[in-house]
Amino acid sequence: MSPRMVDDQKRHRFAPYRGRGLALNRHGAKLMEVDRFELFTARLRLRTPTPDDASELQEMAADPRVALMTASIPHPYPENGALRFIQHLRTLASDRHRNLAVTIKNTGQFIGMIGYHASGQEAEIRYMISPRYWRLGYATEAAHRIVTHTFETTDVRAIVATAMAQNRASEAVLRKLGFRKQTERSLHLPLRGGTFLVSFWTLDRGDEQERG
């Protein structure tokens, strides 16, 4: 493979794509003008979610193995909740606020959601992966790409994350990315109907640069 081909592949894999266009559903109906955005990793494509993702997102969010490990997903999950959620996310998209569908690059299969929201000098990262694709490294791979993108395109000094302390898999992802646990606190989570131990994590810009 020539050096030029390698360079072209690297640009395709790592450079974000931005564009605007009319989104079409699977029946070809026009939905709305949206900001199209995508990032790539070795195995994944992270892209603007569309209404066609709603059925798979609905199934994932309704799964108690996913919902009960978050502070923000109601359980039972409301009918058509995923479609309304996607429509809401698409109105918020900006360089400082991204929520992207996680898909397998070679097949287009939707497997989860990931995003960040920058406010002041910090950005918060959140992610969820369908249980059918757990323990395959997808959460770490997607989150690493989002962390890199956030530091490259915003002026935040740190990226923060929270996890329910019982969610050991999510905490393991954060450790792999270089996040440091700052503290644990018991918080009342209305959607979970009680008080739960939550861990707070931080990755400083300098730490990410050292990791390369």
PDB file of C-alpha atoms in Angstrom:
ATOM      1  CA  MET A   1       0.000   0.000   0.000  1.00  0.00           C
ATOM      2  CA  SER A   2       1.398   3.372  -1.012  1.00  0.00           C
ATOM      3  CA  PRO A   3       2.038   6.162   1.515  1.00  0.00           C
ATOM      4  CA  ARG A   4      -0.627   8.248  -0.217  1.00  0.00           C
ATOM      5  CA  MET A   5      -3.227   5.497   0.198  1.00  0.00           C
ATOM      6  CA  VAL A   6      -2.298   5.178   3.861  1.00  0.00           C
ATOM      7  CA  ASP A   7      -2.690   8.938   4.322  1.00  0.00           C
ATOM      8  CA  ASP A   8      -6.074   8.893   2.584  1.00  0.00           C
ATOM      9  CA  GLN A   9      -7.269   6.088   4.827  1.00  0.00           C
ATOM     10  CA  LYS A  10      -6.096   7.919   7.924  1.00  0.00           C
ATOM     11  CA  ARG A  11      -7.966  11.049   6.896  1.00  0.00           C
ATOM     12  CA  HIS A  12     -11.119   9.034   6.248  1.00  0.00           C
ATOM     13  CA  ARG A  13     -10.776   7.210   9.531  1.00  0.00           C
ATOM     14  CA  PHE A  14     -10.081  10.122  11.839  1.00  0.00           C
ATOM     15  CA  ALA A  15     -11.232  13.392  10.248  1.00  0.00           C
ATOM     16  CA  PRO A  16     -14.754  14.511  11.145  1.00  0.00           C
ATOM     17  CA  TYR A  17     -17.190  15.035   8.297  1.00  0.00           C
ATOM     18  CA  ARG A  18     -19.617  17.927   8.432  1.00  0.00           C
ATOM     19  CA  GLY A  19     -22.367  18.698   5.984  1.00  0.00           C
ATOM     20  CA  ARG A  20     -25.960  19.749   5.748  1.00  0.00           C
ATOM     21  CA  GLY A  21     -28.729  18.012   3.894  1.00  0.00           C
ATOM     22  CA  LEU A  22     -32.262  16.713   4.000  1.00  0.00           C
ATOM     23  CA  ALA A  23     -32.608  13.514   5.990  1.00  0.00           C
ATOM     24  CA  LEU A  24     -34.706  10.793   4.385  1.00  0.00           C
ATOM     25  CA  ASN A  25     -36.319   7.907   6.201  1.00  0.00           C
ATOM     26  CA  ARG A  26     -36.236   4.407   4.780  1.00  0.00           C
ATOM     27  CA  HIS A  27     -39.319   5.183   2.687  1.00  0.00           C
ATOM     28  CA  GLY A  28     -37.669   8.209   1.099  1.00  0.00           C
ATOM     29  CA  ALA A  29     -39.801  10.755   2.927  1.00  0.00           C
ATOM     30  CA  LYS A  30     -38.164  14.099   3.699  1.00  0.00           C
ATOM     31  CA  LEU A  31     -37.829  14.704   7.439  1.00  0.00           C
ATOM     32  CA  MET A  32     -35.872  17.875   8.135  1.00  0.00           C
ATOM     33  CA  GLU A  33     -32.650  19.648   7.273  1.00  0.00           C
ATOM     34  CA  VAL A  34     -29.972  18.405   9.653  1.00  0.00           C
ATOM     35  CA  ASP A  35     -26.329  18.822  10.441  1.00  0.00           C
ATOM     36  CA  ARG A  36     -24.663  15.626   9.263  1.00  0.00           C
ATOM     37  CA  PHE A  37     -21.577  14.703  11.230  1.00  0.00           C
ATOM     38  CA  GLU A  38     -19.476  11.569  11.533  1.00  0.00           C
ATOM     39  CA  LEU A  39     -16.307  10.218  13.098  1.00  0.00           C
ATOM     40  CA  PHE A  40     -14.523   6.938  12.413  1.00  0.00           C
ATOM     41  CA  THR A  41     -12.480   4.409  14.363  1.00  0.00           C
ATOM     42  CA  ALA A  42     -10.959   1.143  13.227  1.00  0.00           C
ATOM     43  CA  ARG A  43     -14.304  -0.665  13.560  1.00  0.00           C
ATOM     44  CA  LEU A  44     -16.930   2.007  14.136  1.00  0.00           C
ATOM     45  CA  ARG A  45     -18.697   4.895  12.502  1.00  0.00           C
ATOM     46  CA  LEU A  46     -20.132   7.506  14.860  1.00  0.00           C
ATOM     47  CA  ARG A  47     -22.763   9.576  13.081  1.00  0.00           C
ATOM     48  CA  THR A  48     -25.729  11.878  13.525  1.00  0.00           C
ATOM     49  CA  PRO A  49     -28.685   9.713  14.611  1.00  0.00           C
ATOM     50  CA  THR A  50     -31.715   9.529  12.338  1.00  0.00           C
ATOM     51  CA  PRO A  51     -35.334   8.498  12.905  1.00  0.00           C
ATOM     52  CA  ASP A  52     -34.493   5.174  11.265  1.00  0.00           C
ATOM     53  CA  ASP A  53     -32.444   4.362  14.392  1.00  0.00           C
ATOM     54  CA  ALA A  54     -35.476   4.730  16.634  1.00  0.00           C
ATOM     55  CA  SER A  55     -36.607   1.095  16.736  1.00  0.00           C
ATOM     56  CA  GLU A  56     -33.183  -0.222  17.749  1.00  0.00           C
ATOM     57  CA  LEU A  57     -32.640   2.602  20.232  1.00  0.00           C
ATOM     58  CA  GLN A  58     -36.103   1.943  21.682  1.00  0.00           C
ATOM     59  CA  GLU A  59     -35.229  -1.734  22.212  1.00  0.00           C
ATOM     60  CA  MET A  60     -31.908  -0.870  23.834  1.00  0.00           C
ATOM     61  CA  ALA A  61     -33.262   1.844  26.135  1.00  0.00           C
ATOM     62  CA  ALA A  62     -36.146  -0.399  27.211  1.00  0.00           C
ATOM     63  CA  ASP A  63     -33.727  -3.137  28.308  1.00  0.00           C
ATOM     64  CA  PRO A  64     -33.424  -3.012  32.127  1.00  0.00           C
ATOM     65  CA  ARG A  65     -29.764  -4.006  31.868  1.00  0.00           C
ATOM     66  CA  VAL A  66     -29.209  -0.613  30.208  1.00  0.00           C
ATOM     67  CA  ALA A  67     -31.841   1.628  31.772  1.00  0.00           C
ATOM     68  CA  LEU A  68     -31.265   0.648  35.390  1.00  0.00           C
ATOM     69  CA  MET A  69     -27.568   1.455  35.113  1.00  0.00           C
ATOM     70  CA  THR A  70     -28.316   5.090  34.270  1.00  0.00           C
ATOM     71  CA  ALA A  71     -29.786   8.052  36.109  1.00  0.00           C
ATOM     72  CA  SER A  72     -31.623   9.420  33.083  1.00  0.00           C
ATOM     73  CA  ILE A  73     -33.456   6.622  31.246  1.00  0.00           C
ATOM     74  CA  PRO A  74     -36.963   5.910  32.579  1.00  0.00           C
ATOM     75  CA  HIS A  75     -38.026   2.305  33.057  1.00  0.00           C
ATOM     76  CA  PRO A  76     -40.398   1.193  31.676  1.00  0.00           C
ATOM     77  CA  TYR A  77     -39.342   3.222  28.664  1.00  0.00           C
ATOM     78  CA  PRO A  78     -42.202   5.205  27.081  1.00  0.00           C
ATOM     79  CA  GLU A  79     -43.626   4.206  23.724  1.00  0.00           C
ATOM     80  CA  ASN A  80     -42.011   6.220  20.915  1.00  0.00           C
ATOM     81  CA  GLY A  81     -39.558   7.611  23.471  1.00  0.00           C
ATOM     82  CA  ALA A  82     -36.576   6.877  21.239  1.00  0.00           C
ATOM     83  CA  LEU A  83     -37.991   8.758  18.261  1.00  0.00           C
ATOM     84  CA  ARG A  84     -38.739  11.821  20.380  1.00  0.00           C
ATOM     85  CA  PHE A  85     -35.276  11.577  21.928  1.00  0.00           C
ATOM     86  CA  ILE A  86     -33.581  11.489  18.512  1.00  0.00           C
ATOM     87  CA  GLN A  87     -35.610  14.425  17.248  1.00  0.00           C
ATOM     88  CA  HIS A  88     -34.647  16.390  20.354  1.00  0.00           C
ATOM     89  CA  LEU A  89     -30.954  15.555  20.001  1.00  0.00           C
ATOM     90  CA  ARG A  90     -30.887  16.739  16.413  1.00  0.00           C
ATOM     91  CA  THR A  91     -32.005  20.213  17.504  1.00  0.00           C
ATOM     92  CA  LEU A  92     -29.113  20.459  19.995  1.00  0.00           C
ATOM     93  CA  ALA A  93     -26.218  19.464  17.745  1.00  0.00           C
ATOM     94  CA  SER A  94     -23.242  21.836  17.733  1.00  0.00           C
ATOM     95  CA  ASP A  95     -19.474  21.658  18.053  1.00  0.00           C
ATOM     96  CA  ARG A  96     -19.903  21.758  21.837  1.00  0.00           C
ATOM     97  CA  HIS A  97     -22.788  19.323  22.053  1.00  0.00           C
ATOM     98  CA  ARG A  98     -22.806  16.083  20.088  1.00  0.00           C
ATOM     99  CA  ASN A  99     -24.874  12.924  20.499  1.00  0.00           C
ATOM    100  CA  LEU A 100     -23.991  10.301  17.935  1.00  0.00           C
ATOM    101  CA  ALA A 101     -25.222   6.886  16.927  1.00  0.00           C
ATOM    102  CA  VAL A 102     -22.568   4.188  17.328  1.00  0.00           C
ATOM    103  CA  THR A 103     -22.598   1.867  14.325  1.00  0.00           C
ATOM    104  CA  ILE A 104     -20.379  -0.922  13.047  1.00  0.00           C
ATOM    105  CA  LYS A 105     -18.474   0.543  10.124  1.00  0.00           C
ATOM    106  CA  ASN A 106     -18.577  -2.486   7.834  1.00  0.00           C
ATOM    107  CA  THR A 107     -22.279  -3.299   8.259  1.00  0.00           C
ATOM    108  CA  GLY A 108     -23.972  -0.109   9.414  1.00  0.00           C
ATOM    109  CA  GLN A 109     -25.475  -1.955  12.377  1.00  0.00           C
ATOM    110  CA  PHE A 110     -26.660   0.417  15.120  1.00  0.00           C
ATOM    111  CA  ILE A 111     -25.201  -0.662  18.475  1.00  0.00           C
ATOM    112  CA  GLY A 112     -25.459   2.322  20.810  1.00  0.00           C
ATOM    113  CA  MET A 113     -25.214   6.036  21.497  1.00  0.00           C
ATOM    114  CA  ILE A 114     -22.394   8.279  22.648  1.00  0.00           C
ATOM    115  CA  GLY A 115     -21.988  11.996  23.125  1.00  0.00           C
ATOM    116  CA  TYR A 116     -20.468  14.936  24.936  1.00  0.00           C
ATOM    117  CA  HIS A 117     -21.655  18.308  26.174  1.00  0.00           C
ATOM    118  CA  ALA A 118     -19.117  21.056  26.763  1.00  0.00           C
ATOM    119  CA  SER A 119     -19.958  23.759  29.291  1.00  0.00           C
ATOM    120  CA  GLY A 120     -17.362  26.246  30.458  1.00  0.00           C
ATOM    121  CA  GLN A 121     -14.016  24.506  30.878  1.00  0.00           C
ATOM    122  CA  GLU A 122     -15.423  20.982  31.150  1.00  0.00           C
ATOM    123  CA  ALA A 123     -17.208  18.538  28.879  1.00  0.00           C
ATOM    124  CA  GLU A 124     -19.261  15.597  30.089  1.00  0.00           C
ATOM    125  CA  ILE A 125     -19.184  12.321  28.164  1.00  0.00           C
ATOM    126  CA  ARG A 126     -21.981   9.734  28.177  1.00  0.00           C
ATOM    127  CA  TYR A 127     -22.400   6.468  26.315  1.00  0.00           C
ATOM    128  CA  MET A 128     -24.463   3.299  26.162  1.00  0.00           C
ATOM    129  CA  ILE A 129     -23.996   0.124  24.150  1.00  0.00           C
ATOM    130  CA  SER A 130     -26.599  -2.552  23.428  1.00  0.00           C
ATOM    131  CA  PRO A 131     -26.073  -5.634  25.643  1.00  0.00           C
ATOM    132  CA  ARG A 132     -25.773  -7.730  22.487  1.00  0.00           C
ATOM    133  CA  TYR A 133     -22.449  -5.971  21.851  1.00  0.00           C
ATOM    134  CA  TRP A 134     -21.004  -5.891  25.357  1.00  0.00           C
ATOM    135  CA  ARG A 135     -17.506  -7.188  26.108  1.00  0.00           C
ATOM    136  CA  LEU A 136     -16.264  -6.525  22.577  1.00  0.00           C
ATOM    137  CA  GLY A 137     -14.421  -3.277  23.309  1.00  0.00           C
ATOM    138  CA  TYR A 138     -16.853  -1.065  21.402  1.00  0.00           C
ATOM    139  CA  ALA A 139     -17.586   1.293  24.293  1.00  0.00           C
ATOM    140  CA  THR A 140     -13.885   1.934  24.875  1.00  0.00           C
ATOM    141  CA  GLU A 141     -13.209   2.410  21.164  1.00  0.00           C
ATOM    142  CA  ALA A 142     -16.080   4.857  20.674  1.00  0.00           C
ATOM    143  CA  ALA A 143     -15.359   6.768  23.873  1.00  0.00           C
ATOM    144  CA  HIS A 144     -11.675   7.134  23.018  1.00  0.00           C
ATOM    145  CA  ARG A 145     -12.625   8.718  19.686  1.00  0.00           C
ATOM    146  CA  ILE A 146     -15.064  11.109  21.358  1.00  0.00           C
ATOM    147  CA  VAL A 147     -12.495  12.103  23.981  1.00  0.00           C
ATOM    148  CA  THR A 148      -9.903  12.850  21.297  1.00  0.00           C
ATOM    149  CA  HIS A 149     -12.401  14.800  19.213  1.00  0.00           C
ATOM    150  CA  THR A 150     -13.595  16.839  22.196  1.00  0.00           C
ATOM    151  CA  PHE A 151     -10.094  17.929  23.148  1.00  0.00           C
ATOM    152  CA  GLU A 152      -9.248  18.669  19.493  1.00  0.00           C
ATOM    153  CA  THR A 153     -12.294  20.816  18.754  1.00  0.00           C
ATOM    154  CA  THR A 154     -13.112  22.570  22.041  1.00  0.00           C
ATOM    155  CA  ASP A 155     -11.110  24.541  24.597  1.00  0.00           C
ATOM    156  CA  VAL A 156     -12.190  22.471  27.595  1.00  0.00           C
ATOM    157  CA  ARG A 157      -9.527  21.668  30.161  1.00  0.00           C
ATOM    158  CA  ALA A 158     -11.081  18.409  31.297  1.00  0.00           C
ATOM    159  CA  ILE A 159     -13.664  15.785  30.390  1.00  0.00           C
ATOM    160  CA  VAL A 160     -15.821  14.421  33.188  1.00  0.00           C
ATOM    161  CA  ALA A 161     -18.041  11.383  33.524  1.00  0.00           C
ATOM    162  CA  THR A 162     -20.239   9.726  36.102  1.00  0.00           C
ATOM    163  CA  ALA A 163     -21.178   6.108  36.599  1.00  0.00           C
ATOM    164  CA  MET A 164     -23.370   4.273  39.023  1.00  0.00           C
ATOM    165  CA  ALA A 165     -20.874   2.561  41.307  1.00  0.00           C
ATOM    166  CA  GLN A 166     -22.436  -0.837  40.658  1.00  0.00           C
ATOM    167  CA  ASN A 167     -21.766  -0.409  36.934  1.00  0.00           C
ATOM    168  CA  ARG A 168     -18.281  -1.906  37.019  1.00  0.00           C
ATOM    169  CA  ALA A 169     -18.102  -2.289  33.249  1.00  0.00           C
ATOM    170  CA  SER A 170     -18.599   1.444  32.686  1.00  0.00           C
ATOM    171  CA  GLU A 171     -16.003   2.257  35.324  1.00  0.00           C
ATOM    172  CA  ALA A 172     -13.579  -0.112  33.595  1.00  0.00           C
ATOM    173  CA  VAL A 173     -14.045   1.780  30.319  1.00  0.00           C
ATOM    174  CA  LEU A 174     -13.223   5.064  32.035  1.00  0.00           C
ATOM    175  CA  ARG A 175     -10.083   3.605  33.614  1.00  0.00           C
ATOM    176  CA  LYS A 176      -8.870   2.336  30.236  1.00  0.00           C
ATOM    177  CA  LEU A 177      -9.265   5.844  28.837  1.00  0.00           C
ATOM    178  CA  GLY A 178      -7.139   7.325  31.605  1.00  0.00           C
ATOM    179  CA  PHE A 179      -9.930   8.884  33.672  1.00  0.00           C
ATOM    180  CA  ARG A 180      -9.256   9.221  37.379  1.00  0.00           C
ATOM    181  CA  LYS A 181     -11.906   8.594  39.991  1.00  0.00           C
ATOM    182  CA  GLN A 182     -12.386  11.754  42.034  1.00  0.00           C
ATOM    183  CA  THR A 183     -14.995  10.665  44.551  1.00  0.00           C
ATOM    184  CA  GLU A 184     -18.112   8.633  45.210  1.00  0.00           C
ATOM    185  CA  ARG A 185     -21.321  10.132  46.550  1.00  0.00           C
ATOM    186  CA  SER A 186     -24.772   8.861  47.389  1.00  0.00           C
ATOM    187  CA  LEU A 187     -27.299  10.673  45.214  1.00  0.00           C
ATOM    188  CA  HIS A 188     -31.052  10.558  45.063  1.00  0.00           C
ATOM    189  CA  LEU A 189     -31.999   9.482  41.538  1.00  0.00           C
ATOM    190  CA  PRO A 190     -35.707  10.150  40.965  1.00  0.00           C
ATOM    191  CA  LEU A 191     -35.985   7.904  37.907  1.00  0.00           C
ATOM    192  CA  ARG A 192     -34.450   5.030  39.853  1.00  0.00           C
ATOM    193  CA  GLY A 193     -36.685   5.669  42.856  1.00  0.00           C
ATOM    194  CA  GLY A 194     -33.990   5.786  45.496  1.00  0.00           C
ATOM    195  CA  THR A 195     -30.507   6.754  46.603  1.00  0.00           C
ATOM    196  CA  PHE A 196     -27.534   5.204  44.824  1.00  0.00           C
ATOM    197  CA  LEU A 197     -23.758   5.414  45.037  1.00  0.00           C
ATOM    198  CA  VAL A 198     -22.375   7.325  42.041  1.00  0.00           C
ATOM    199  CA  SER A 199     -18.717   7.663  41.055  1.00  0.00           C
ATOM    200  CA  PHE A 200     -17.264  10.861  39.533  1.00  0.00           C
ATOM    201  CA  TRP A 201     -14.384  10.749  37.050  1.00  0.00           C
ATOM    202  CA  THR A 202     -12.098  13.297  35.366  1.00  0.00           C
ATOM    203  CA  LEU A 203      -9.624  13.242  32.477  1.00  0.00           C
ATOM    204  CA  ASP A 204      -7.475  16.380  32.240  1.00  0.00           C
ATOM    205  CA  ARG A 205      -6.285  17.646  28.873  1.00  0.00           C
ATOM    206  CA  GLY A 206      -2.663  17.214  29.937  1.00  0.00           C
ATOM    207  CA  ASP A 207      -3.244  13.577  30.865  1.00  0.00           C
ATOM    208  CA  GLU A 208      -4.744  12.863  27.444  1.00  0.00           C
ATOM    209  CA  GLN A 209      -1.810  14.524  25.688  1.00  0.00           C
ATOM    210  CA  GLU A 210       0.652  12.411  27.672  1.00  0.00           C
ATOM    211  CA  ARG A 211      -1.206   9.242  26.672  1.00  0.00           C
ATOM    212  CA  GLY A 212      -0.960  10.324  23.033  1.00  0.00           C
TER     213      GLY A 212
END
